[in-house]
PDB file of C-alpha atoms and ligand atoms in Angstrom:
ATOM      1  CA  MET Z  21      59.323  18.614   7.278  1.00 48.00           C
ATOM      2  CA  ILE Z  22      55.846  17.057   7.001  1.00 51.00           C
ATOM      3  CA  PRO Z  23      55.391  13.905   8.954  1.00 54.00           C
ATOM      4  CA  ARG Z  24      54.871  10.888   6.873  1.00 57.00           C
ATOM      5  CA  ALA Z  25      51.331  10.175   8.240  1.00 51.00           C
ATOM      6  CA  LEU Z  26      50.209  13.701   7.566  1.00 50.00           C
ATOM      7  CA  LEU Z  27      51.548  13.534   4.026  1.00 47.00           C
ATOM      8  CA  PHE Z  28      49.504  10.457   3.381  1.00 46.00           C
ATOM      9  CA  VAL Z  29      46.408  12.087   4.679  1.00 46.00           C
ATOM     10  CA  LEU Z  30      46.948  15.089   2.471  1.00 46.00           C
ATOM     11  CA  LEU Z  31      47.531  12.915  -0.547  1.00 44.00           C
ATOM     12  CA  VAL Z  32      44.351  11.053   0.097  1.00 42.00           C
ATOM     13  CA  LEU Z  33      42.446  14.328   0.401  1.00 44.00           C
ATOM     14  CA  LEU Z  34      44.095  15.814  -2.735  1.00 45.00           C
ATOM     15  CA  VAL Z  35      43.778  12.847  -5.119  1.00 43.00           C
ATOM     16  CA  PRO Z  36      40.305  13.031  -6.642  1.00 41.00           C
ATOM     17  CA  CYS Z  37      38.435   9.882  -5.802  1.00 43.00           C
ATOM     18  CA  PRO Z  38      36.128   8.802  -8.685  1.00 44.00           C
ATOM     19  CA  ILE Z  39      32.683   7.625  -7.625  1.00 43.00           C
ATOM     20  CA  PRO Z  40      32.502   3.879  -8.545  1.00 47.00           C
ATOM     21  CA  ALA Z  41      30.144   3.330 -11.561  1.00 46.00           C
ATOM     22  CA  ALA Z  42      28.277   0.824  -9.408  1.00 45.00           C
ATOM     23  CA  GLU Z  43      27.137   3.561  -7.142  1.00 52.00           C
ATOM     24  CA  LEU Z  44      25.998   5.852 -10.004  1.00 57.00           C
ATOM     25  CA  HIS Z  45      24.106   2.941 -11.667  1.00 71.00           C
ATOM     26  CA  GLY Z  46      23.662   0.747  -8.641  1.00 90.00           C
ATOM     27  CA  LYS Z  47      22.279  -2.742  -8.688  1.00 97.00           C
ATOM     28  CA  VAL Z  48      19.670  -4.088  -6.266  1.00 98.00           C
ATOM     29  CA  GLN Z  49      20.935  -6.838  -4.015  1.00 97.00           C
ATOM     30  CA  GLU Z  50      17.930  -7.923  -2.128  1.00 98.00           C
ATOM     31  CA  LEU Z  51      14.405  -7.683  -3.407  1.00 98.00           C
ATOM     32  CA  LYS Z  52      11.027  -9.050  -2.249  1.00 98.00           C
ATOM     33  CA  ILE Z  53       7.673  -8.135  -3.757  1.00 98.00           C
ATOM     34  CA  THR Z  54       4.381  -9.298  -2.063  1.00 98.00           C
ATOM     35  CA  ILE Z  55       1.012  -8.765  -3.711  1.00 98.00           C
ATOM     36  CA  LEU Z  56      -1.567  -7.103  -1.480  1.00 98.00           C
ATOM     37  CA  SER Z  57      -4.460  -6.595  -3.846  1.00 98.00           C
ATOM     38  CA  THR Z  58      -5.535  -8.473  -6.981  1.00 98.00           C
ATOM     39  CA  MET Z  59      -8.445 -10.664  -8.099  1.00 98.00           C
ATOM     40  CA  LEU Z  60      -7.306 -14.017  -6.840  1.00 98.00           C
ATOM     41  CA  ALA Z  61      -6.824 -14.667  -3.073  1.00 97.00           C
ATOM     42  CA  ASP Z  62      -5.947 -17.606  -0.793  1.00 92.00           C
ATOM     43  CA  GLY Z  63      -7.304 -18.424   2.728  1.00 89.00           C
ATOM     44  CA  ASP Z  64      -8.235 -15.390   4.762  1.00 95.00           C
ATOM     45  CA  GLU Z  65      -7.010 -12.799   2.261  1.00 97.00           C
ATOM     46  CA  LEU Z  66      -9.463 -10.767   0.190  1.00 98.00           C
ATOM     47  CA  GLY Z  67      -9.545 -10.548  -3.665  1.00 98.00           C
ATOM     48  CA  GLU Z  68     -10.744  -7.544  -5.573  1.00 98.00           C
ATOM     49  CA  TRP Z  69     -10.501  -5.895  -9.029  1.00 98.00           C
ATOM     50  CA  GLY Z  70      -7.542  -3.768  -8.083  1.00 98.00           C
ATOM     51  CA  PHE Z  71      -3.783  -3.898  -7.538  1.00 98.00           C
ATOM     52  CA  ALA Z  72      -1.247  -3.234  -4.754  1.00 99.00           C
ATOM     53  CA  ALA Z  73       2.037  -4.711  -3.727  1.00 99.00           C
ATOM     54  CA  LEU Z  74       4.647  -4.216  -0.906  1.00 99.00           C
ATOM     55  CA  VAL Z  75       8.216  -3.801  -2.144  1.00 99.00           C
ATOM     56  CA  GLU Z  76      11.120  -4.579   0.160  1.00 98.00           C
ATOM     57  CA  VAL Z  77      14.382  -3.665  -1.523  1.00 98.00           C
ATOM     58  CA  ASP Z  78      17.814  -3.369   0.131  1.00 98.00           C
ATOM     59  CA  GLY Z  79      16.314  -2.218   3.451  1.00 97.00           C
ATOM     60  CA  HIS Z  80      13.729   0.231   1.878  1.00 98.00           C
ATOM     61  CA  ARG Z  81      10.029  -0.498   2.051  1.00 98.00           C
ATOM     62  CA  ILE Z  82       7.667   0.932  -0.598  1.00 98.00           C
ATOM     63  CA  LEU Z  83       3.980   0.455  -1.069  1.00 99.00           C
ATOM     64  CA  PHE Z  84       3.127   0.267  -4.783  1.00 99.00           C
ATOM     65  CA  ASP Z  85      -0.551   1.134  -5.441  1.00 99.00           C
ATOM     66  CA  THR Z  86      -3.307   0.832  -2.760  1.00 98.00           C
ATOM     67  CA  GLY Z  87      -6.095  -1.314  -4.200  1.00 98.00           C
ATOM     68  CA  ALA Z  88      -9.740  -0.549  -5.162  1.00 98.00           C
ATOM     69  CA  HIS Z  89     -11.761  -0.782  -1.919  1.00 98.00           C
ATOM     70  CA  THR Z  90     -10.916   1.533   0.958  1.00 98.00           C
ATOM     71  CA  ASP Z  91     -10.066  -1.253   3.355  1.00 98.00           C
ATOM     72  CA  VAL Z  92      -8.899  -4.338   1.348  1.00 98.00           C
ATOM     73  CA  VAL Z  93      -5.172  -3.582   1.331  1.00 98.00           C
ATOM     74  CA  LEU Z  94      -5.276  -2.696   4.991  1.00 98.00           C
ATOM     75  CA  LYS Z  95      -7.041  -6.078   5.875  1.00 98.00           C
ATOM     76  CA  ASN Z  96      -4.728  -8.103   3.638  1.00 98.00           C
ATOM     77  CA  ALA Z  97      -1.579  -6.486   5.154  1.00 98.00           C
ATOM     78  CA  ARG Z  98      -2.862  -7.365   8.642  1.00 98.00           C
ATOM     79  CA  THR Z  99      -3.722 -10.874   7.593  1.00 98.00           C
ATOM     80  CA  LEU Z 100      -0.242 -11.306   6.095  1.00 98.00           C
ATOM     81  CA  LYS Z 101       1.284  -9.636   9.144  1.00 98.00           C
ATOM     82  CA  LEU Z 102       2.936  -6.949   7.051  1.00 98.00           C
ATOM     83  CA  ASP Z 103       3.565  -3.829   9.038  1.00 98.00           C
ATOM     84  CA  LEU Z 104       2.963  -0.673   7.057  1.00 98.00           C
ATOM     85  CA  THR Z 105       4.090   1.763   9.789  1.00 98.00           C
ATOM     86  CA  THR Z 106       7.655   1.227   8.626  1.00 98.00           C
ATOM     87  CA  VAL Z 107       6.764   2.088   4.948  1.00 98.00           C
ATOM     88  CA  PRO Z 108       7.603   5.707   4.319  1.00 98.00           C
ATOM     89  CA  GLU Z 109       6.910   5.771   0.571  1.00 98.00           C
ATOM     90  CA  VAL Z 110       3.947   5.166  -1.685  1.00 98.00           C
ATOM     91  CA  ILE Z 111       3.976   4.884  -5.541  1.00 99.00           C
ATOM     92  CA  LEU Z 112       0.590   5.348  -7.271  1.00 99.00           C
ATOM     93  CA  SER Z 113       0.994   3.914 -10.754  1.00 98.00           C
ATOM     94  CA  HIS Z 114      -1.786   5.929 -12.179  1.00 98.00           C
ATOM     95  CA  TRP Z 115      -4.979   7.786 -11.215  1.00 98.00           C
ATOM     96  CA  HIS Z 116      -7.504   4.933 -11.708  1.00 98.00           C
ATOM     97  CA  TRP Z 117      -9.906   4.088  -8.841  1.00 97.00           C
ATOM     98  CA  ASP Z 118      -8.714   0.439  -8.578  1.00 98.00           C
ATOM     99  CA  HIS Z 119      -5.186   1.583  -7.652  1.00 98.00           C
ATOM    100  CA  VAL Z 120      -5.924   4.576  -5.315  1.00 98.00           C
ATOM    101  CA  GLY Z 121      -9.027   3.313  -3.453  1.00 98.00           C
ATOM    102  CA  GLY Z 122      -7.188   2.334  -0.173  1.00 98.00           C
ATOM    103  CA  PHE Z 123      -4.852   5.414  -0.214  1.00 98.00           C
ATOM    104  CA  MET Z 124      -6.301   7.631   2.560  1.00 98.00           C
ATOM    105  CA  THR Z 125      -7.475   4.764   4.729  1.00 98.00           C
ATOM    106  CA  LEU Z 126      -3.926   3.364   4.713  1.00 98.00           C
ATOM    107  CA  ARG Z 127      -2.335   6.730   5.471  1.00 98.00           C
ATOM    108  CA  ASP Z 128      -4.925   7.320   8.357  1.00 98.00           C
ATOM    109  CA  SER Z 129      -4.183   3.827   9.683  1.00 98.00           C
ATOM    110  CA  VAL Z 130      -0.513   4.496  10.212  1.00 98.00           C
ATOM    111  CA  ARG Z 131      -0.054   8.273  10.863  1.00 98.00           C
ATOM    112  CA  GLY Z 132      -1.080   8.125  14.595  1.00 98.00           C
ATOM    113  CA  ALA Z 133       1.640   5.686  15.452  1.00 97.00           C
ATOM    114  CA  ALA Z 134       4.116   6.738  12.715  1.00 98.00           C
ATOM    115  CA  PRO Z 135       3.592  10.324  11.168  1.00 98.00           C
ATOM    116  CA  GLY Z 136       6.282   9.567   8.532  1.00 98.00           C
ATOM    117  CA  ALA Z 137       4.628   6.340   7.284  1.00 98.00           C
ATOM    118  CA  LEU Z 138       3.097   6.421   3.822  1.00 98.00           C
ATOM    119  CA  ALA Z 139       3.845  10.171   3.928  1.00 98.00           C
ATOM    120  CA  ARG Z 140       5.563  10.591   0.595  1.00 98.00           C
ATOM    121  CA  THR Z 141       3.695   9.675  -2.550  1.00 98.00           C
ATOM    122  CA  HIS Z 142       5.227   9.407  -6.059  1.00 98.00           C
ATOM    123  CA  VAL Z 143       3.055   9.949  -9.115  1.00 98.00           C
ATOM    124  CA  ALA Z 144       3.786  10.831 -12.697  1.00 98.00           C
ATOM    125  CA  GLU Z 145       2.939  13.935 -14.659  1.00 98.00           C
ATOM    126  CA  GLY Z 146      -0.743  13.782 -15.719  1.00 98.00           C
ATOM    127  CA  PHE Z 147      -1.920  12.067 -12.507  1.00 98.00           C
ATOM    128  CA  PHE Z 148      -3.638  15.153 -11.334  1.00 98.00           C
ATOM    129  CA  TYR Z 149      -5.255  16.100 -14.688  1.00 98.00           C
ATOM    130  CA  SER Z 150      -8.977  16.668 -14.490  1.00 97.00           C
ATOM    131  CA  ARG Z 151     -11.063  13.780 -15.763  1.00 96.00           C
ATOM    132  CA  ALA Z 152     -14.400  15.573 -15.741  1.00 93.00           C
ATOM    133  CA  THR Z 153     -17.494  14.753 -17.795  1.00 86.00           C
ATOM    134  CA  ALA Z 154     -19.481  17.785 -19.100  1.00 80.00           C
ATOM    135  CA  ALA Z 155     -23.016  16.480 -18.665  1.00 81.00           C
ATOM    136  CA  PRO Z 156     -23.599  15.698 -15.931  1.00 83.00           C
ATOM    137  CA  PRO Z 157     -20.631  17.670 -14.598  1.00 86.00           C
ATOM    138  CA  VAL Z 158     -18.697  15.009 -12.630  1.00 93.00           C
ATOM    139  CA  GLU Z 159     -15.008  14.940 -11.767  1.00 96.00           C
ATOM    140  CA  ASN Z 160     -13.881  11.357 -12.118  1.00 96.00           C
ATOM    141  CA  ASN Z 161     -10.374  11.826 -10.810  1.00 98.00           C
ATOM    142  CA  ALA Z 162     -10.999  11.168  -7.096  1.00 97.00           C
ATOM    143  CA  MET Z 163      -7.381  12.172  -6.411  1.00 98.00           C
ATOM    144  CA  LEU Z 164      -8.127  15.806  -6.990  1.00 98.00           C
ATOM    145  CA  ARG Z 165     -10.387  15.639  -3.869  1.00 97.00           C
ATOM    146  CA  VAL Z 166      -7.970  13.444  -1.981  1.00 98.00           C
ATOM    147  CA  ARG Z 167      -4.896  15.604  -2.518  1.00 98.00           C
ATOM    148  CA  PRO Z 168      -5.695  18.378   0.001  1.00 98.00           C
ATOM    149  CA  ASP Z 169      -6.821  15.838   2.593  1.00 98.00           C
ATOM    150  CA  TYR Z 170      -3.507  13.949   2.265  1.00 98.00           C
ATOM    151  CA  GLU Z 171      -1.464  17.092   2.401  1.00 98.00           C
ATOM    152  CA  GLN Z 172      -3.275  18.200   5.480  1.00 98.00           C
ATOM    153  CA  THR Z 173      -2.126  15.060   7.265  1.00 98.00           C
ATOM    154  CA  GLY Z 174       1.517  16.074   6.430  1.00 98.00           C
ATOM    155  CA  GLY Z 175       1.729  13.982   3.347  1.00 98.00           C
ATOM    156  CA  THR Z 176       3.510  15.214   0.187  1.00 98.00           C
ATOM    157  CA  PHE Z 177       3.194  14.350  -3.481  1.00 98.00           C
ATOM    158  CA  VAL Z 178       6.174  14.171  -5.764  1.00 98.00           C
ATOM    159  CA  VAL Z 179       5.285  14.452  -9.445  1.00 98.00           C
ATOM    160  CA  HIS Z 180       7.757  12.944 -11.885  1.00 98.00           C
ATOM    161  CA  ASP Z 181       8.061  13.895 -15.592  1.00 98.00           C
ATOM    162  CA  ARG Z 182      11.068  11.645 -16.374  1.00 98.00           C
ATOM    163  CA  PRO Z 183      12.742   8.471 -15.102  1.00 98.00           C
ATOM    164  CA  VAL Z 184      14.199   8.771 -11.605  1.00 97.00           C
ATOM    165  CA  GLN Z 185      16.374   6.510  -9.494  1.00 97.00           C
ATOM    166  CA  LEU Z 186      14.831   6.433  -6.080  1.00 97.00           C
ATOM    167  CA  TYR Z 187      17.573   4.233  -4.512  1.00 97.00           C
ATOM    168  CA  PRO Z 188      20.560   2.517  -6.276  1.00 97.00           C
ATOM    169  CA  GLY Z 189      19.051   0.280  -8.850  1.00 98.00           C
ATOM    170  CA  VAL Z 190      15.511   1.282  -8.091  1.00 98.00           C
ATOM    171  CA  TRP Z 191      13.935   3.214 -11.002  1.00 98.00           C
ATOM    172  CA  LEU Z 192      10.608   4.867 -11.550  1.00 98.00           C
ATOM    173  CA  THR Z 193       9.904   5.125 -15.252  1.00 98.00           C
ATOM    174  CA  GLY Z 194       7.986   8.362 -15.032  1.00 98.00           C
ATOM    175  CA  PRO Z 195       5.640   8.838 -18.125  1.00 98.00           C
ATOM    176  CA  VAL Z 196       6.426   6.129 -20.615  1.00 98.00           C
ATOM    177  CA  PRO Z 197       6.834   7.185 -24.311  1.00 98.00           C
ATOM    178  CA  ARG Z 198       4.262   5.460 -26.525  1.00 97.00           C
ATOM    179  CA  LYS Z 199       6.671   4.198 -29.185  1.00 98.00           C
ATOM    180  CA  TYR Z 200       4.447   1.193 -30.111  1.00 97.00           C
ATOM    181  CA  PRO Z 201       0.671   1.673 -30.657  1.00 96.00           C
ATOM    182  CA  GLU Z 202      -0.438  -0.694 -27.896  1.00 96.00           C
ATOM    183  CA  ARG Z 203      -3.510   1.523 -27.045  1.00 90.00           C
ATOM    184  CA  ASN Z 204      -3.917  -0.227 -23.731  1.00 88.00           C
ATOM    185  CA  TRP Z 205      -6.806   1.843 -22.282  1.00 88.00           C
ATOM    186  CA  SER Z 206     -10.553   2.094 -22.771  1.00 85.00           C
ATOM    187  CA  GLY Z 207     -10.593   5.091 -25.207  1.00 87.00           C
ATOM    188  CA  ARG Z 208     -13.856   6.430 -23.531  1.00 89.00           C
ATOM    189  CA  GLY Z 209     -12.144   8.747 -21.035  1.00 92.00           C
ATOM    190  CA  ARG Z 210     -11.287  12.417 -21.501  1.00 94.00           C
ATOM    191  CA  MET Z 211      -8.797  14.596 -19.673  1.00 96.00           C
ATOM    192  CA  THR Z 212      -8.068  18.289 -19.557  1.00 95.00           C
ATOM    193  CA  THR Z 213      -4.515  19.172 -20.438  1.00 94.00           C
ATOM    194  CA  SER Z 214      -2.821  22.436 -21.415  1.00 92.00           C
ATOM    195  CA  ALA Z 215      -3.821  21.530 -24.941  1.00 92.00           C
ATOM    196  CA  GLY Z 216      -7.502  21.280 -23.965  1.00 93.00           C
ATOM    197  CA  VAL Z 217      -9.785  18.267 -23.575  1.00 93.00           C
ATOM    198  CA  VAL Z 218      -8.255  15.219 -25.197  1.00 95.00           C
ATOM    199  CA  GLU Z 219      -8.661  11.412 -25.051  1.00 95.00           C
ATOM    200  CA  ASP Z 220      -7.243  10.108 -21.786  1.00 96.00           C
ATOM    201  CA  ASN Z 221      -4.386   7.760 -22.724  1.00 97.00           C
ATOM    202  CA  VAL Z 222      -3.457   7.572 -19.095  1.00 98.00           C
ATOM    203  CA  PRO Z 223      -0.159   9.533 -19.539  1.00 98.00           C
ATOM    204  CA  ASP Z 224       0.595   9.179 -15.966  1.00 98.00           C
ATOM    205  CA  ASP Z 225       0.901   5.394 -16.102  1.00 98.00           C
ATOM    206  CA  MET Z 226       4.286   4.510 -14.670  1.00 98.00           C
ATOM    207  CA  SER Z 227       6.112   1.441 -13.504  1.00 98.00           C
ATOM    208  CA  LEU Z 228       8.829   0.542 -10.892  1.00 98.00           C
ATOM    209  CA  VAL Z 229      11.921  -1.154 -12.402  1.00 98.00           C
ATOM    210  CA  PHE Z 230      14.781  -2.784 -10.408  1.00 98.00           C
ATOM    211  CA  ASP Z 231      18.202  -3.294 -11.979  1.00 98.00           C
ATOM    212  CA  THR Z 232      19.651  -6.561 -10.653  1.00 98.00           C
ATOM    213  CA  ALA Z 233      22.642  -8.802 -11.567  1.00 97.00           C
ATOM    214  CA  GLN Z 234      20.047 -11.229 -12.896  1.00 97.00           C
ATOM    215  CA  GLY Z 235      18.381  -8.624 -15.193  1.00 98.00           C
ATOM    216  CA  LEU Z 236      15.595  -6.121 -14.821  1.00 98.00           C
ATOM    217  CA  VAL Z 237      12.542  -6.810 -12.594  1.00 98.00           C
ATOM    218  CA  VAL Z 238       9.535  -4.782 -13.813  1.00 98.00           C
ATOM    219  CA  LEU Z 239       6.527  -4.065 -11.527  1.00 98.00           C
ATOM    220  CA  THR Z 240       3.371  -2.598 -13.265  1.00 98.00           C
ATOM    221  CA  GLY Z 241       0.012  -1.378 -12.025  1.00 98.00           C
ATOM    222  CA  CYS Z 242      -2.317  -1.585 -14.971  1.00 97.00           C
ATOM    223  CA  GLY Z 243       0.350  -1.293 -17.653  1.00 98.00           C
ATOM    224  CA  HIS Z 244      -1.707   1.076 -19.712  1.00 98.00           C
ATOM    225  CA  ALA Z 245       1.389   2.505 -21.486  1.00 98.00           C
ATOM    226  CA  GLY Z 246       1.714  -1.022 -22.852  1.00 98.00           C
ATOM    227  CA  VAL Z 247       3.964  -3.737 -21.541  1.00 98.00           C
ATOM    228  CA  ILE Z 248       6.342  -3.542 -24.542  1.00 98.00           C
ATOM    229  CA  ASN Z 249       6.549   0.351 -24.285  1.00 98.00           C
ATOM    230  CA  ILE Z 250       7.328  -0.103 -20.596  1.00 98.00           C
ATOM    231  CA  THR Z 251       9.880  -2.781 -20.890  1.00 98.00           C
ATOM    232  CA  ASP Z 252      11.456  -1.272 -24.042  1.00 98.00           C
ATOM    233  CA  HIS Z 253      11.684   2.154 -22.304  1.00 98.00           C
ATOM    234  CA  ALA Z 254      13.257   0.521 -19.153  1.00 98.00           C
ATOM    235  CA  ARG Z 255      15.775  -1.257 -21.315  1.00 98.00           C
ATOM    236  CA  THR Z 256      16.659   2.142 -22.978  1.00 97.00           C
ATOM    237  CA  PHE Z 257      17.208   4.293 -19.870  1.00 96.00           C
ATOM    238  CA  ILE Z 258      18.636   1.611 -17.591  1.00 97.00           C
ATOM    239  CA  ARG Z 259      20.299  -0.972 -19.752  1.00 96.00           C
ATOM    240  CA  PRO Z 260      19.132  -3.638 -22.405  1.00 97.00           C
ATOM    241  CA  ALA Z 261      19.147  -6.569 -19.991  1.00 97.00           C
ATOM    242  CA  ARG Z 262      16.872  -9.618 -19.888  1.00 98.00           C
ATOM    243  CA  ILE Z 263      13.641  -9.226 -17.912  1.00 98.00           C
ATOM    244  CA  ASN Z 264      14.348 -11.356 -14.761  1.00 98.00           C
ATOM    245  CA  ALA Z 265      10.750 -10.841 -13.647  1.00 98.00           C
ATOM    246  CA  LEU Z 266       7.642  -9.126 -14.970  1.00 98.00           C
ATOM    247  CA  ILE Z 267       5.064  -8.624 -12.223  1.00 98.00           C
ATOM    248  CA  GLY Z 268       1.701  -6.901 -12.036  1.00 98.00           C
ATOM    249  CA  GLY Z 269      -1.169  -5.900 -14.264  1.00 98.00           C
ATOM    250  CA  ILE Z 270      -0.666  -5.510 -17.966  1.00 98.00           C
ATOM    251  CA  HIS Z 271      -4.225  -5.000 -19.175  1.00 97.00           C
ATOM    252  CA  LEU Z 272      -4.363  -7.655 -21.827  1.00 97.00           C
ATOM    253  CA  PHE Z 273      -7.470  -9.456 -20.513  1.00 96.00           C
ATOM    254  CA  ASN Z 274      -9.471  -8.554 -23.589  1.00 94.00           C
ATOM    255  CA  ALA Z 275      -6.536  -8.481 -26.054  1.00 96.00           C
ATOM    256  CA  SER Z 276      -7.000  -9.952 -29.538  1.00 96.00           C
ATOM    257  CA  GLU Z 277      -5.062 -12.942 -30.773  1.00 96.00           C
ATOM    258  CA  GLU Z 278      -2.970 -10.633 -32.933  1.00 97.00           C
ATOM    259  CA  THR Z 279      -2.088  -8.461 -29.903  1.00 97.00           C
ATOM    260  CA  LEU Z 280      -1.185 -11.433 -27.829  1.00 97.00           C
ATOM    261  CA  ALA Z 281       0.992 -12.983 -30.522  1.00 97.00           C
ATOM    262  CA  TRP Z 282       2.849  -9.579 -31.166  1.00 98.00           C
ATOM    263  CA  THR Z 283       3.326  -8.933 -27.456  1.00 98.00           C
ATOM    264  CA  THR Z 284       4.775 -12.400 -26.727  1.00 98.00           C
ATOM    265  CA  GLU Z 285       7.085 -12.170 -29.784  1.00 98.00           C
ATOM    266  CA  LYS Z 286       8.472  -8.830 -28.497  1.00 98.00           C
ATOM    267  CA  LEU Z 287       8.885 -10.126 -24.929  1.00 98.00           C
ATOM    268  CA  ARG Z 288      10.646 -13.242 -26.293  1.00 98.00           C
ATOM    269  CA  GLY Z 289      13.132 -10.983 -27.993  1.00 98.00           C
ATOM    270  CA  PHE Z 290      13.929  -9.269 -24.652  1.00 98.00           C
ATOM    271  CA  GLY Z 291      13.939 -12.573 -22.670  1.00 98.00           C
ATOM    272  CA  VAL Z 292      11.600 -13.062 -19.691  1.00 98.00           C
ATOM    273  CA  ASP Z 293      12.530 -15.518 -16.907  1.00 98.00           C
ATOM    274  CA  ASN Z 294       9.676 -15.070 -14.504  1.00 98.00           C
ATOM    275  CA  PHE Z 295       6.131 -13.760 -14.981  1.00 98.00           C
ATOM    276  CA  ILE Z 296       3.350 -13.111 -12.368  1.00 98.00           C
ATOM    277  CA  GLY Z 297       0.334 -11.918 -14.356  1.00 98.00           C
ATOM    278  CA  ALA Z 298      -1.972 -10.227 -11.793  1.00 98.00           C
ATOM    279  CA  HIS Z 299      -4.939  -7.861 -11.806  1.00 98.00           C
ATOM    280  CA  CYS Z 300      -6.001  -6.816 -15.417  1.00 97.00           C
ATOM    281  CA  THR Z 301      -3.459  -9.153 -17.120  1.00 98.00           C
ATOM    282  CA  GLY Z 302      -6.117 -11.795 -17.837  1.00 97.00           C
ATOM    283  CA  ILE Z 303      -6.065 -15.515 -17.014  1.00 97.00           C
ATOM    284  CA  GLU Z 304      -5.788 -16.551 -20.690  1.00 96.00           C
ATOM    285  CA  THR Z 305      -3.014 -14.130 -21.182  1.00 97.00           C
ATOM    286  CA  VAL Z 306      -0.925 -15.754 -18.432  1.00 98.00           C
ATOM    287  CA  TYR Z 307      -1.192 -19.163 -19.931  1.00 97.00           C
ATOM    288  CA  ARG Z 308      -0.496 -17.909 -23.387  1.00 97.00           C
ATOM    289  CA  PHE Z 309       2.635 -16.158 -22.114  1.00 98.00           C
ATOM    290  CA  ARG Z 310       3.700 -19.281 -20.189  1.00 98.00           C
ATOM    291  CA  ARG Z 311       3.507 -21.296 -23.423  1.00 98.00           C
ATOM    292  CA  ASP Z 312       4.873 -18.779 -25.884  1.00 97.00           C
ATOM    293  CA  LEU Z 313       7.720 -17.463 -23.675  1.00 98.00           C
ATOM    294  CA  GLY Z 314       8.882 -21.027 -23.052  1.00 97.00           C
ATOM    295  CA  LEU Z 315       8.181 -20.871 -19.329  1.00 98.00           C
ATOM    296  CA  ASP Z 316       6.862 -23.524 -16.925  1.00 98.00           C
ATOM    297  CA  ARG Z 317       4.467 -23.491 -13.970  1.00 96.00           C
ATOM    298  CA  ALA Z 318       7.224 -22.544 -11.590  1.00 98.00           C
ATOM    299  CA  HIS Z 319       8.035 -19.413 -13.659  1.00 98.00           C
ATOM    300  CA  ALA Z 320       4.746 -18.117 -14.973  1.00 98.00           C
ATOM    301  CA  VAL Z 321       1.654 -17.895 -12.637  1.00 98.00           C
ATOM    302  CA  VAL Z 322      -1.583 -15.930 -12.143  1.00 98.00           C
ATOM    303  CA  GLY Z 323      -0.887 -13.477  -9.284  1.00 98.00           C
ATOM    304  CA  ALA Z 324      -2.739 -14.023  -5.961  1.00 98.00           C
ATOM    305  CA  VAL Z 325      -2.848 -11.966  -2.853  1.00 98.00           C
ATOM    306  CA  GLY Z 326       0.099 -12.989  -0.655  1.00 98.00           C
ATOM    307  CA  ALA Z 327       2.010 -14.371  -3.601  1.00 98.00           C
ATOM    308  CA  GLY Z 328       5.183 -12.681  -4.667  1.00 97.00           C
ATOM    309  CA  PHE Z 329       8.705 -12.774  -6.016  1.00 98.00           C
ATOM    310  CA  GLU Z 330      12.103 -12.836  -4.232  1.00 98.00           C
ATOM    311  CA  LEU Z 331      15.241 -12.108  -6.169  1.00 98.00           C
ATOM    312  CA  GLY Z 332      17.370 -15.213  -6.475  1.00 97.00           C
ATOM    313  CA  ARG Z 333      14.585 -17.465  -5.152  1.00 98.00           C
ATOM    314  CA  GLY Z 334      11.986 -16.806  -7.774  1.00 98.00           C
ATOM    315  CA  ILE Z 335       8.174 -16.924  -7.603  1.00 98.00           C
ATOM    316  CA  ASN Z 336       6.193 -17.854  -4.584  1.00 97.00           C
ATOM    317  CA  ALA Z 337       2.742 -18.649  -6.095  1.00 97.00           C
ATOM    318  CA  GLY Z 338       0.764 -19.262  -2.973  1.00 94.00           C
ATOM    319  CA  GLU Z 339      -1.822 -22.054  -2.888  1.00 93.00           C
ATOM    320  CA  ILE Z 340      -4.426 -21.599  -5.539  1.00 92.00           C
ATOM    321  CA  ALA Z 341      -2.082 -20.458  -8.358  1.00 93.00           C
ATOM    322  CA  LYS Z 342       0.592 -23.215  -7.879  1.00 92.00           C
TER     323      LYS Z 342
HETATM  324 ZN1   ZN N  14      -6.242  -1.462 -12.769  1.00 52.21          ZN
HETATM  325 ZN1   ZN N  15      -6.079   1.473 -14.858  1.00 52.21          ZN
END
């Protein structure tokens, strides 16, 4: 005769327990994004042509991009009293100098006190392609030189060739399919791939997307893949939700009237509730988006250092961008 309590335990062990769908496709509960590098800055913070942001999501801390100058993100983090020794992960949105410039300085600034800080770096396939010019022979991709230095400090790179869920509801897009011809790059660069030397369309451009109960929050670096390709892709592999917030650089500063009109029409179709246009977005683009997406000054601003977004609370614009 099996005792009743033991029978219950056996039953619990034997009956297969389905993993709740919420855990497979989790939703982010708490999210705060703070800009650490962009052109506009308040008070003692420093502005530069570059981008970086600190992401705090459900107890995880991630540094997204590292600015252009070697020391600007480090100085801004100190001014804003943001401790980077408790940030294990880095995401580099693409190989360009204005997103990777502070990378080694930041790693060196934390590894003495915290060897595991900024020690794991996510990039997308194509990030380490050579961007050499033939005459004079110059390698423009600085990360090919930085890679062994970083690995010598104990740092590791993770190269993604597809979307990946880092934590429940926290998604990296990996390389973004170029469904629409947004051609959001200079056209002058060349890269060496297995198919030979071809135009550099920045195939490694990737974004970070958060799935929340309010919709998707999309964080971009330069958005070279095109903001519509990025958001359309995220809505395909995560879910076709509204865009609760679009934050970062989307490289439309020199876009034509036609491009701006097409882009806002597409975004209006998705639905955008908050917009922080930082870095290479362009000032005019921000105000065009504000008008054409039906947003107001509380929901569409130029991104400044120290400004950011908090899920459920919205945009904190800082002083100058209010
Ligand atoms: Zn950039
Ligand atoms: Zn770029």
